[in-house]
mmCIF file of C-alpha atoms and ligand atoms in Angstrom:
data_model
loop_
_atom_site.group_PDB
_atom_site.id
_atom_site.type_symbol
_atom_site.label_atom_id
_atom_site.label_comp_id
_atom_site.label_asym_id
_atom_site.label_seq_id
_atom_site.Cartn_x
_atom_site.Cartn_y
_atom_site.Cartn_z
ATOM 1 C CA MET M 28 -220.743 -65.185 168.110
ATOM 2 C CA LYS M 29 -220.533 -68.909 167.899
ATOM 3 C CA GLU M 30 -224.304 -69.105 167.531
ATOM 4 C CA GLN M 31 -224.214 -66.455 164.814
ATOM 5 C CA LEU M 32 -221.573 -68.381 162.909
ATOM 6 C CA GLU M 33 -223.558 -71.577 163.176
ATOM 7 C CA ALA M 34 -226.712 -69.742 162.081
ATOM 8 C CA ILE M 35 -224.963 -68.350 159.018
ATOM 9 C CA ARG M 36 -223.616 -71.795 158.159
ATOM 10 C CA LYS M 37 -227.046 -73.372 158.483
ATOM 11 C CA GLN M 38 -228.860 -70.705 156.498
ATOM 12 C CA ALA M 39 -226.176 -70.600 153.801
ATOM 13 C CA LEU M 40 -226.148 -74.361 153.327
ATOM 14 C CA ALA M 41 -229.931 -74.375 153.031
ATOM 15 C CA ASP M 42 -229.856 -71.487 150.513
ATOM 16 C CA PHE M 43 -227.144 -73.170 148.406
ATOM 17 C CA ALA M 44 -229.144 -76.375 148.256
ATOM 18 C CA ALA M 45 -232.173 -74.420 147.074
ATOM 19 C CA ALA M 46 -230.328 -72.451 144.351
ATOM 20 C CA GLY M 47 -231.864 -73.222 140.972
ATOM 21 C CA ASP M 48 -229.114 -72.142 138.626
ATOM 22 C CA ALA M 49 -225.513 -70.955 138.392
ATOM 23 C CA ALA M 50 -226.420 -67.253 138.490
ATOM 24 C CA GLY M 51 -228.517 -67.686 141.627
ATOM 25 C CA LEU M 52 -225.749 -69.653 143.289
ATOM 26 C CA ASP M 53 -223.215 -66.963 142.460
ATOM 27 C CA ALA M 54 -225.430 -64.320 144.044
ATOM 28 C CA LEU M 55 -225.500 -66.428 147.222
ATOM 29 C CA ARG M 56 -221.709 -66.709 147.153
ATOM 30 C CA VAL M 57 -221.495 -62.921 147.157
ATOM 31 C CA LYS M 58 -224.172 -62.672 149.832
ATOM 32 C CA TYR M 59 -222.354 -64.933 152.291
ATOM 33 C CA LEU M 60 -218.674 -64.933 151.357
ATOM 34 C CA GLY M 61 -218.229 -61.688 149.420
ATOM 35 C CA LYS M 62 -216.273 -58.650 150.702
ATOM 36 C CA LYS M 63 -219.517 -57.162 151.980
ATOM 37 C CA GLY M 64 -220.980 -60.572 152.770
ATOM 38 C CA GLU M 65 -222.486 -61.752 156.042
ATOM 39 C CA LEU M 66 -219.533 -63.850 157.157
ATOM 40 C CA THR M 67 -217.090 -61.019 156.512
ATOM 41 C CA ALA M 68 -219.276 -58.609 158.424
ATOM 42 C CA LEU M 69 -219.319 -60.952 161.379
ATOM 43 C CA LEU M 70 -215.545 -61.422 161.338
ATOM 44 C CA LYS M 71 -215.090 -57.654 161.524
ATOM 45 C CA GLN M 72 -216.544 -57.843 165.017
ATOM 46 C CA MET M 73 -213.803 -60.229 166.194
ATOM 47 C CA GLY M 74 -212.055 -57.245 167.769
ATOM 48 C CA LYS M 75 -214.721 -57.095 170.411
ATOM 49 C CA LEU M 76 -213.899 -60.575 171.658
ATOM 50 C CA SER M 77 -211.631 -61.389 174.572
ATOM 51 C CA PRO M 78 -208.085 -62.556 173.695
ATOM 52 C CA GLU M 79 -208.969 -66.115 174.795
ATOM 53 C CA GLU M 80 -212.053 -66.304 172.613
ATOM 54 C CA ARG M 81 -210.476 -64.823 169.516
ATOM 55 C CA PRO M 82 -208.408 -67.825 168.246
ATOM 56 C CA VAL M 83 -211.272 -70.212 168.952
ATOM 57 C CA MET M 84 -213.735 -68.085 166.994
ATOM 58 C CA GLY M 85 -211.138 -67.495 164.259
ATOM 59 C CA GLN M 86 -210.744 -71.210 163.813
ATOM 60 C CA LEU M 87 -214.489 -71.773 163.778
ATOM 61 C CA ALA M 88 -214.941 -68.972 161.224
ATOM 62 C CA ASN M 89 -212.320 -70.590 158.976
ATOM 63 C CA THR M 90 -214.068 -73.936 159.219
ATOM 64 C CA VAL M 91 -217.394 -72.345 158.352
ATOM 65 C CA ARG M 92 -215.851 -70.544 155.369
ATOM 66 C CA ALA M 93 -214.202 -73.774 154.161
ATOM 67 C CA ASP M 94 -217.480 -75.686 154.571
ATOM 68 C CA LEU M 95 -219.419 -73.064 152.642
ATOM 69 C CA GLU M 96 -216.853 -72.990 149.839
ATOM 70 C CA ALA M 97 -216.954 -76.764 149.540
ATOM 71 C CA ALA M 98 -220.767 -76.714 149.515
ATOM 72 C CA LEU M 99 -220.766 -74.001 146.835
ATOM 73 C CA GLU M 100 -218.448 -76.027 144.653
ATOM 74 C CA SER M 101 -220.422 -79.214 144.937
ATOM 75 C CA ARG M 102 -223.756 -77.412 144.288
ATOM 76 C CA ALA M 103 -222.225 -75.703 141.240
ATOM 77 C CA GLY M 104 -221.268 -79.153 139.907
ATOM 78 C CA GLU M 105 -224.799 -80.429 140.519
ATOM 79 C CA LEU M 106 -226.359 -77.424 138.781
ATOM 80 C CA GLU M 107 -224.093 -77.898 135.785
ATOM 81 C CA GLU M 108 -225.182 -81.500 135.561
ATOM 82 C CA ILE M 109 -228.848 -80.507 135.770
ATOM 83 C CA ALA M 110 -228.395 -77.855 133.051
ATOM 84 C CA LEU M 111 -226.728 -80.392 130.759
ATOM 85 C CA GLU M 112 -229.529 -82.906 131.320
ATOM 86 C CA GLN M 113 -232.064 -80.222 130.481
ATOM 87 C CA ARG M 114 -230.231 -79.240 127.279
ATOM 88 C CA LEU M 115 -229.973 -82.823 126.146
ATOM 89 C CA LYS M 116 -233.685 -83.184 126.739
ATOM 90 C CA ASP M 117 -234.552 -79.928 124.943
ATOM 91 C CA GLU M 118 -232.387 -80.637 121.939
ATOM 92 C CA ALA M 119 -233.248 -84.285 121.579
ATOM 93 C CA LEU M 120 -234.415 -85.306 118.103
ATOM 94 C CA ASP M 121 -237.492 -87.396 117.845
ATOM 95 C CA ILE M 122 -236.382 -89.667 115.062
ATOM 96 C CA THR M 123 -239.813 -91.247 114.881
ATOM 97 C CA ILE M 124 -241.373 -88.055 113.437
ATOM 98 C CA PRO M 125 -241.584 -88.338 109.629
ATOM 99 C CA GLY M 126 -239.141 -85.924 107.886
ATOM 100 C CA LYS M 127 -240.129 -83.080 105.597
ATOM 101 C CA ALA M 128 -239.175 -84.170 102.087
ATOM 102 C CA PRO M 129 -237.271 -81.350 100.339
ATOM 103 C CA LYS M 130 -238.947 -80.366 97.090
ATOM 104 C CA LEU M 131 -236.362 -81.176 94.476
ATOM 105 C CA GLY M 132 -236.463 -79.482 91.127
ATOM 106 C CA ARG M 133 -235.352 -81.210 87.978
ATOM 107 C CA ARG M 134 -233.406 -80.386 84.892
ATOM 108 C CA HIS M 135 -235.274 -78.273 82.347
ATOM 109 C CA PRO M 136 -236.201 -80.353 79.263
ATOM 110 C CA MET M 137 -234.184 -78.081 76.990
ATOM 111 C CA TYR M 138 -231.095 -78.601 79.123
ATOM 112 C CA GLN M 139 -231.769 -82.327 79.156
ATOM 113 C CA ALA M 140 -231.670 -82.205 75.359
ATOM 114 C CA LEU M 141 -228.505 -80.084 75.487
ATOM 115 C CA ASP M 142 -226.852 -82.571 77.862
ATOM 116 C CA GLU M 143 -227.628 -85.370 75.418
ATOM 117 C CA ILE M 144 -226.160 -83.364 72.528
ATOM 118 C CA LYS M 145 -223.043 -82.516 74.553
ATOM 119 C CA ASP M 146 -222.557 -86.157 75.558
ATOM 120 C CA ILE M 147 -222.778 -87.295 71.953
ATOM 121 C CA PHE M 148 -220.218 -84.754 70.705
ATOM 122 C CA ILE M 149 -217.868 -85.152 73.669
ATOM 123 C CA SER M 150 -217.828 -88.904 72.984
ATOM 124 C CA MET M 151 -216.665 -88.038 69.451
ATOM 125 C CA GLY M 152 -213.772 -85.920 70.712
ATOM 126 C CA PHE M 153 -215.348 -82.449 70.511
ATOM 127 C CA THR M 154 -214.604 -79.691 73.026
ATOM 128 C CA VAL M 155 -217.505 -77.619 74.425
ATOM 129 C CA LEU M 156 -216.949 -73.838 74.245
ATOM 130 C CA ASP M 157 -218.772 -70.977 75.922
ATOM 131 C CA GLY M 158 -218.800 -67.479 74.447
ATOM 132 C CA PRO M 159 -220.117 -63.933 74.924
ATOM 133 C CA GLU M 160 -223.715 -62.980 74.170
ATOM 134 C CA VAL M 161 -222.706 -59.354 73.641
ATOM 135 C CA GLU M 162 -220.686 -59.737 70.475
ATOM 136 C CA LEU M 163 -218.812 -57.627 67.936
ATOM 137 C CA ALA M 164 -220.241 -57.387 64.430
ATOM 138 C CA GLU M 165 -216.721 -58.298 63.351
ATOM 139 C CA TYR M 166 -217.232 -61.827 64.722
ATOM 140 C CA ASN M 167 -220.965 -62.132 64.202
ATOM 141 C CA PHE M 168 -220.848 -60.951 60.561
ATOM 142 C CA ASP M 169 -217.634 -59.623 58.973
ATOM 143 C CA ARG M 170 -215.407 -62.604 59.532
ATOM 144 C CA LEU M 171 -218.258 -64.960 58.674
ATOM 145 C CA ASN M 172 -218.357 -63.460 55.191
ATOM 146 C CA ALA M 173 -221.620 -61.573 55.773
ATOM 147 C CA ASP M 174 -220.622 -58.165 54.430
ATOM 148 C CA GLU M 175 -222.301 -54.792 54.946
ATOM 149 C CA GLY M 176 -225.647 -54.988 53.232
ATOM 150 C CA HIS M 177 -226.292 -58.614 54.114
ATOM 151 C CA PRO M 178 -229.986 -58.813 55.134
ATOM 152 C CA SER M 179 -229.246 -60.386 58.534
ATOM 153 C CA ARG M 180 -227.323 -57.200 59.506
ATOM 154 C CA ASP M 181 -230.482 -55.126 59.241
ATOM 155 C CA TRP M 182 -231.563 -53.041 62.258
ATOM 156 C CA SER M 183 -235.011 -54.609 61.998
ATOM 157 C CA ASP M 184 -233.510 -58.054 62.691
ATOM 158 C CA THR M 185 -230.648 -57.454 65.129
ATOM 159 C CA PHE M 186 -230.278 -55.805 68.545
ATOM 160 C CA TYR M 187 -227.418 -53.281 68.270
ATOM 161 C CA PHE M 188 -225.951 -51.269 71.115
ATOM 162 C CA ASP M 189 -224.390 -48.478 69.034
ATOM 163 C CA GLU M 190 -225.200 -46.240 66.072
ATOM 164 C CA ASP M 191 -222.426 -47.784 63.994
ATOM 165 C CA SER M 192 -223.805 -51.309 64.332
ATOM 166 C CA ARG M 193 -220.500 -52.672 65.647
ATOM 167 C CA VAL M 194 -221.644 -54.036 69.031
ATOM 168 C CA MET M 195 -224.685 -56.258 69.304
ATOM 169 C CA LEU M 196 -226.454 -59.139 70.965
ATOM 170 C CA ARG M 197 -225.229 -62.049 68.893
ATOM 171 C CA SER M 198 -227.830 -63.233 66.393
ATOM 172 C CA GLN M 199 -226.276 -66.684 66.054
ATOM 173 C CA THR M 200 -223.653 -68.866 67.761
ATOM 174 C CA SER M 201 -221.584 -68.899 64.551
ATOM 175 C CA PRO M 202 -219.175 -66.167 65.828
ATOM 176 C CA MET M 203 -217.834 -68.935 68.070
ATOM 177 C CA GLN M 204 -216.344 -70.446 64.911
ATOM 178 C CA VAL M 205 -214.177 -67.346 64.535
ATOM 179 C CA ARG M 206 -213.321 -67.230 68.230
ATOM 180 C CA ALA M 207 -212.283 -70.899 68.091
ATOM 181 C CA MET M 208 -210.104 -70.342 65.018
ATOM 182 C CA ASP M 209 -208.467 -67.356 66.751
ATOM 183 C CA SER M 210 -207.733 -69.153 69.981
ATOM 184 C CA MET M 211 -207.221 -72.846 69.252
ATOM 185 C CA GLU M 212 -204.579 -74.974 67.597
ATOM 186 C CA LEU M 213 -205.527 -76.993 64.539
ATOM 187 C CA PRO M 214 -207.158 -79.461 64.140
ATOM 188 C CA ILE M 215 -210.324 -78.082 65.784
ATOM 189 C CA ARG M 216 -213.426 -79.952 66.866
ATOM 190 C CA ILE M 217 -215.835 -77.827 68.908
ATOM 191 C CA ILE M 218 -219.454 -77.300 69.797
ATOM 192 C CA ALA M 219 -220.636 -74.009 71.313
ATOM 193 C CA PRO M 220 -224.118 -73.854 72.865
ATOM 194 C CA GLY M 221 -225.677 -70.577 73.993
ATOM 195 C CA ARG M 222 -228.299 -67.861 73.787
ATOM 196 C CA VAL M 223 -228.884 -65.826 70.640
ATOM 197 C CA TYR M 224 -231.125 -62.819 70.010
ATOM 198 C CA ARG M 225 -233.266 -61.603 67.117
ATOM 199 C CA LYS M 226 -236.045 -59.052 66.774
ATOM 200 C CA ASP M 227 -238.781 -61.665 66.422
ATOM 201 C CA GLU M 228 -242.312 -61.460 67.818
ATOM 202 C CA VAL M 229 -243.214 -64.165 70.311
ATOM 203 C CA ASP M 230 -245.425 -66.928 68.928
ATOM 204 C CA ALA M 231 -245.643 -70.737 69.042
ATOM 205 C CA THR M 232 -242.368 -71.114 67.121
ATOM 206 C CA HIS M 233 -240.538 -67.775 67.662
ATOM 207 C CA SER M 234 -238.921 -65.880 70.520
ATOM 208 C CA PRO M 235 -236.569 -62.854 70.552
ATOM 209 C CA MET M 236 -234.189 -64.969 72.637
ATOM 210 C CA PHE M 237 -233.495 -68.591 71.866
ATOM 211 C CA HIS M 238 -230.646 -71.081 71.972
ATOM 212 C CA GLN M 239 -228.402 -72.576 69.341
ATOM 213 C CA VAL M 240 -225.608 -75.076 69.340
ATOM 214 C CA GLU M 241 -222.816 -74.327 66.908
ATOM 215 C CA GLY M 242 -220.490 -77.068 65.745
ATOM 216 C CA MET M 243 -217.275 -76.955 63.732
ATOM 217 C CA VAL M 244 -214.540 -79.298 62.561
ATOM 218 C CA ILE M 245 -211.342 -78.173 60.806
ATOM 219 C CA ASP M 246 -208.658 -80.652 59.808
ATOM 220 C CA LYS M 247 -206.759 -81.849 56.772
ATOM 221 C CA GLY M 248 -208.869 -83.782 54.268
ATOM 222 C CA VAL M 249 -212.275 -83.069 55.835
ATOM 223 C CA THR M 250 -215.150 -83.493 53.355
ATOM 224 C CA MET M 251 -218.931 -83.280 53.052
ATOM 225 C CA ALA M 252 -219.002 -87.035 53.736
ATOM 226 C CA ASP M 253 -217.671 -86.341 57.260
ATOM 227 C CA LEU M 254 -220.388 -83.726 57.773
ATOM 228 C CA LYS M 255 -223.140 -86.133 56.694
ATOM 229 C CA GLY M 256 -221.730 -89.104 58.563
ATOM 230 C CA THR M 257 -221.288 -87.202 61.802
ATOM 231 C CA LEU M 258 -224.670 -85.465 61.732
ATOM 232 C CA ASN M 259 -226.480 -88.699 60.801
ATOM 233 C CA THR M 260 -224.859 -90.406 63.778
ATOM 234 C CA VAL M 261 -225.928 -87.563 66.067
ATOM 235 C CA VAL M 262 -229.523 -87.703 64.829
ATOM 236 C CA GLU M 263 -229.721 -91.474 65.321
ATOM 237 C CA LYS M 264 -228.444 -91.087 68.870
ATOM 238 C CA LEU M 265 -230.924 -88.285 69.596
ATOM 239 C CA TYR M 266 -234.022 -89.624 67.880
ATOM 240 C CA GLY M 267 -233.398 -93.353 67.628
ATOM 241 C CA LYS M 268 -231.687 -95.772 65.277
ATOM 242 C CA GLY M 269 -232.884 -95.743 61.702
ATOM 243 C CA THR M 270 -234.150 -92.116 61.856
ATOM 244 C CA LYS M 271 -234.073 -90.944 58.238
ATOM 245 C CA THR M 272 -232.497 -87.639 57.249
ATOM 246 C CA ARG M 273 -232.181 -85.668 54.050
ATOM 247 C CA PHE M 274 -229.829 -82.866 53.033
ATOM 248 C CA ARG M 275 -231.196 -80.005 50.911
ATOM 249 C CA PRO M 276 -229.072 -77.353 49.217
ATOM 250 C CA HIS M 277 -229.297 -73.966 50.944
ATOM 251 C CA HIS M 278 -227.321 -70.742 51.279
ATOM 252 C CA PHE M 279 -225.309 -69.385 54.185
ATOM 253 C CA PRO M 280 -222.602 -66.746 53.693
ATOM 254 C CA PHE M 281 -220.002 -68.664 55.704
ATOM 255 C CA THR M 282 -220.365 -72.085 54.070
ATOM 256 C CA GLU M 283 -219.917 -73.336 50.521
ATOM 257 C CA PRO M 284 -221.649 -75.562 49.668
ATOM 258 C CA SER M 285 -224.398 -75.038 52.250
ATOM 259 C CA CYS M 286 -227.275 -77.293 53.168
ATOM 260 C CA GLU M 287 -230.136 -77.793 55.529
ATOM 261 C CA MET M 288 -230.735 -81.143 57.149
ATOM 262 C CA ASP M 289 -234.276 -82.458 57.677
ATOM 263 C CA VAL M 290 -235.401 -85.449 59.720
ATOM 264 C CA GLN M 291 -238.298 -87.593 58.660
ATOM 265 C CA CYS M 292 -241.410 -86.694 60.657
ATOM 266 C CA HIS M 293 -241.637 -88.849 63.774
ATOM 267 C CA LYS M 294 -245.430 -88.492 63.834
ATOM 268 C CA CYS M 295 -246.361 -89.721 60.367
ATOM 269 C CA GLY M 296 -243.204 -91.456 59.231
ATOM 270 C CA GLY M 297 -242.910 -89.260 56.146
ATOM 271 C CA VAL M 298 -246.466 -89.473 54.787
ATOM 272 C CA GLY M 299 -247.382 -85.914 55.762
ATOM 273 C CA CYS M 300 -249.359 -84.687 58.793
ATOM 274 C CA PRO M 301 -250.092 -81.472 60.733
ATOM 275 C CA THR M 302 -246.855 -81.799 62.754
ATOM 276 C CA CYS M 303 -244.702 -81.613 59.622
ATOM 277 C CA LYS M 304 -247.212 -79.351 57.865
ATOM 278 C CA GLY M 305 -247.825 -82.071 55.296
ATOM 279 C CA GLU M 306 -244.164 -82.189 54.257
ATOM 280 C CA GLY M 307 -243.192 -85.536 55.785
ATOM 281 C CA TRP M 308 -239.910 -83.870 56.834
ATOM 282 C CA ILE M 309 -238.953 -81.448 59.589
ATOM 283 C CA GLU M 310 -236.074 -78.990 59.215
ATOM 284 C CA LEU M 311 -233.456 -79.575 61.909
ATOM 285 C CA LEU M 312 -230.300 -77.593 61.228
ATOM 286 C CA GLY M 313 -228.159 -75.591 58.838
ATOM 287 C CA ALA M 314 -224.707 -76.782 57.853
ATOM 288 C CA GLY M 315 -222.060 -76.714 55.162
ATOM 289 C CA MET M 316 -218.382 -76.775 54.263
ATOM 290 C CA ILE M 317 -216.612 -73.756 55.744
ATOM 291 C CA HIS M 318 -216.134 -71.103 53.059
ATOM 292 C CA PRO M 319 -212.463 -70.772 52.004
ATOM 293 C CA LYS M 320 -212.760 -67.005 52.591
ATOM 294 C CA VAL M 321 -213.746 -67.608 56.208
ATOM 295 C CA LEU M 322 -210.734 -69.866 56.745
ATOM 296 C CA LYS M 323 -208.420 -67.319 55.072
ATOM 297 C CA MET M 324 -209.724 -64.426 57.214
ATOM 298 C CA SER M 325 -208.667 -66.465 60.258
ATOM 299 C CA GLY M 326 -205.230 -67.195 58.820
ATOM 300 C CA ILE M 327 -205.951 -70.818 57.872
ATOM 301 C CA ASP M 328 -204.790 -71.986 54.433
ATOM 302 C CA PRO M 329 -207.817 -73.482 52.622
ATOM 303 C CA GLU M 330 -205.428 -75.354 50.318
ATOM 304 C CA VAL M 331 -204.198 -77.359 53.314
ATOM 305 C CA TYR M 332 -207.180 -77.407 55.652
ATOM 306 C CA SER M 333 -210.902 -77.825 55.148
ATOM 307 C CA GLY M 334 -213.803 -77.943 57.554
ATOM 308 C CA TRP M 335 -217.505 -78.209 58.102
ATOM 309 C CA ALA M 336 -219.904 -76.495 60.455
ATOM 310 C CA PHE M 337 -223.483 -76.619 61.586
ATOM 311 C CA GLY M 338 -225.935 -74.644 63.686
ATOM 312 C CA ILE M 339 -228.919 -76.237 65.382
ATOM 313 C CA GLY M 340 -231.806 -74.616 67.266
ATOM 314 C CA LEU M 341 -231.953 -76.036 70.771
ATOM 315 C CA GLU M 342 -235.601 -75.268 71.633
ATOM 316 C CA ARG M 343 -236.805 -76.961 68.479
ATOM 317 C CA THR M 344 -234.606 -79.965 69.134
ATOM 318 C CA ALA M 345 -236.039 -80.275 72.650
ATOM 319 C CA MET M 346 -239.587 -79.757 71.368
ATOM 320 C CA ARG M 347 -239.132 -82.606 68.949
ATOM 321 C CA ARG M 348 -237.318 -84.746 71.493
ATOM 322 C CA PHE M 349 -240.080 -84.355 74.113
ATOM 323 C CA LYS M 350 -243.008 -83.735 71.730
ATOM 324 C CA ILE M 351 -243.707 -80.197 73.022
ATOM 325 C CA ALA M 352 -246.090 -78.284 70.775
ATOM 326 C CA ASP M 353 -245.505 -74.636 71.780
ATOM 327 C CA LEU M 354 -242.153 -72.867 72.149
ATOM 328 C CA ARG M 355 -243.551 -70.550 74.836
ATOM 329 C CA LEU M 356 -243.877 -73.495 77.245
ATOM 330 C CA ILE M 357 -240.085 -73.793 77.190
ATOM 331 C CA PHE M 358 -239.646 -70.250 78.571
ATOM 332 C CA GLU M 359 -242.667 -69.824 80.849
ATOM 333 C CA ASN M 360 -241.181 -72.161 83.470
ATOM 334 C CA ASP M 361 -244.531 -73.305 84.766
ATOM 335 C CA VAL M 362 -243.592 -76.038 87.226
ATOM 336 C CA ARG M 363 -246.705 -78.065 86.362
ATOM 337 C CA PHE M 364 -245.395 -78.273 82.810
ATOM 338 C CA LEU M 365 -241.725 -78.812 83.656
ATOM 339 C CA GLU M 366 -242.481 -81.591 86.163
ATOM 340 C CA GLN M 367 -243.521 -83.872 83.339
ATOM 341 C CA PHE M 368 -240.018 -84.380 82.023
HETATM 342 N N1 DAH I 7 -225.977 -69.526 61.941
HETATM 343 C C1 DAH I 7 -227.030 -70.136 61.134
HETATM 344 C C2 DAH I 7 -228.365 -69.562 61.560
HETATM 345 O O1 DAH I 7 -228.450 -68.982 62.602
HETATM 346 C C3 DAH I 7 -227.040 -71.626 61.284
HETATM 347 C C4 DAH I 7 -225.861 -72.264 60.624
HETATM 348 C C5 DAH I 7 -225.912 -72.651 59.312
HETATM 349 C C6 DAH I 7 -224.687 -72.451 61.312
HETATM 350 C C7 DAH I 7 -224.842 -73.246 58.668
HETATM 351 C C8 DAH I 7 -223.594 -73.052 60.680
HETATM 352 C C9 DAH I 7 -223.703 -73.444 59.365
HETATM 353 O O2 DAH I 7 -222.446 -73.264 61.317
HETATM 354 O O3 DAH I 7 -222.640 -74.046 58.766
HETATM 355 O O4 DAH I 7 -229.324 -69.709 60.848
#
């Protein structure tokens, strides 16, 4: 039995040393030391020994078991070390390999123009508002003094959702004037950029969806001089110092008096060229003094308060700012085009 014990010890120690990983080592533990293992099987035959031999063999068996357990533990530690080394090797980063540069996009030119406009107005104390694109005719028309029968309410111009023409895709950002008057304390200074919708065919200067920026000021003692002064400042900041403007009389239902503002053509300096269609001037925005009726409908006393407002097309502003010839380029989102800005 002594020889058998020594043989098991020898074989087990050799097997442990050869184990390649933790799972293999555990299988060997079961094979030699488990309940049905070789050492246990041998010990079951102790009964056959003489009473003198038994304690000697028992002691030897215990020593063998202790040796094997110690060997198992130390091999397990070694294997763990080896596995860690391997993982460190596998997961090592080669920092000498050149990285893959992420392809960064950039801000769309129209939003660059919008950011510039926002910055200019924020620096003058305006708040930027956001509003719904699905709008009530009450805000888009009624409370802007565009009564039933006004041409802009026509089904051929506006996208309605219902037979009664009460719910629609807003055709202008001007309803934000009404929403501001309803929700804000006086005095008010706001701009409201966003999408607007009209039943227009797509061409170089038209799209059924485009963007406007609405602006409005209401305070005591506000006059047309404030309108002109503010808008002239904005234009100089957008298009450069000394950019000439002119104000022409116009009509909008929600302003009185109303005007359109033109900038002198940047291409020809006012002489007349294809860009300005020979006019020397390019139309930029609509504006005017807020109609007393509009103020009254929002519960503001026109005897105490006055205000001015404007609406500017964002695509056109960006086209002029970046000298883009065709409106469709703004919406097509061809990266080769957008990368230039
Ligand atoms: N809403 C007008 C349009 O879409 C633009 C406009 C004109 C806005 C005059 C205004 C304004 O606030 O005062 O054509």
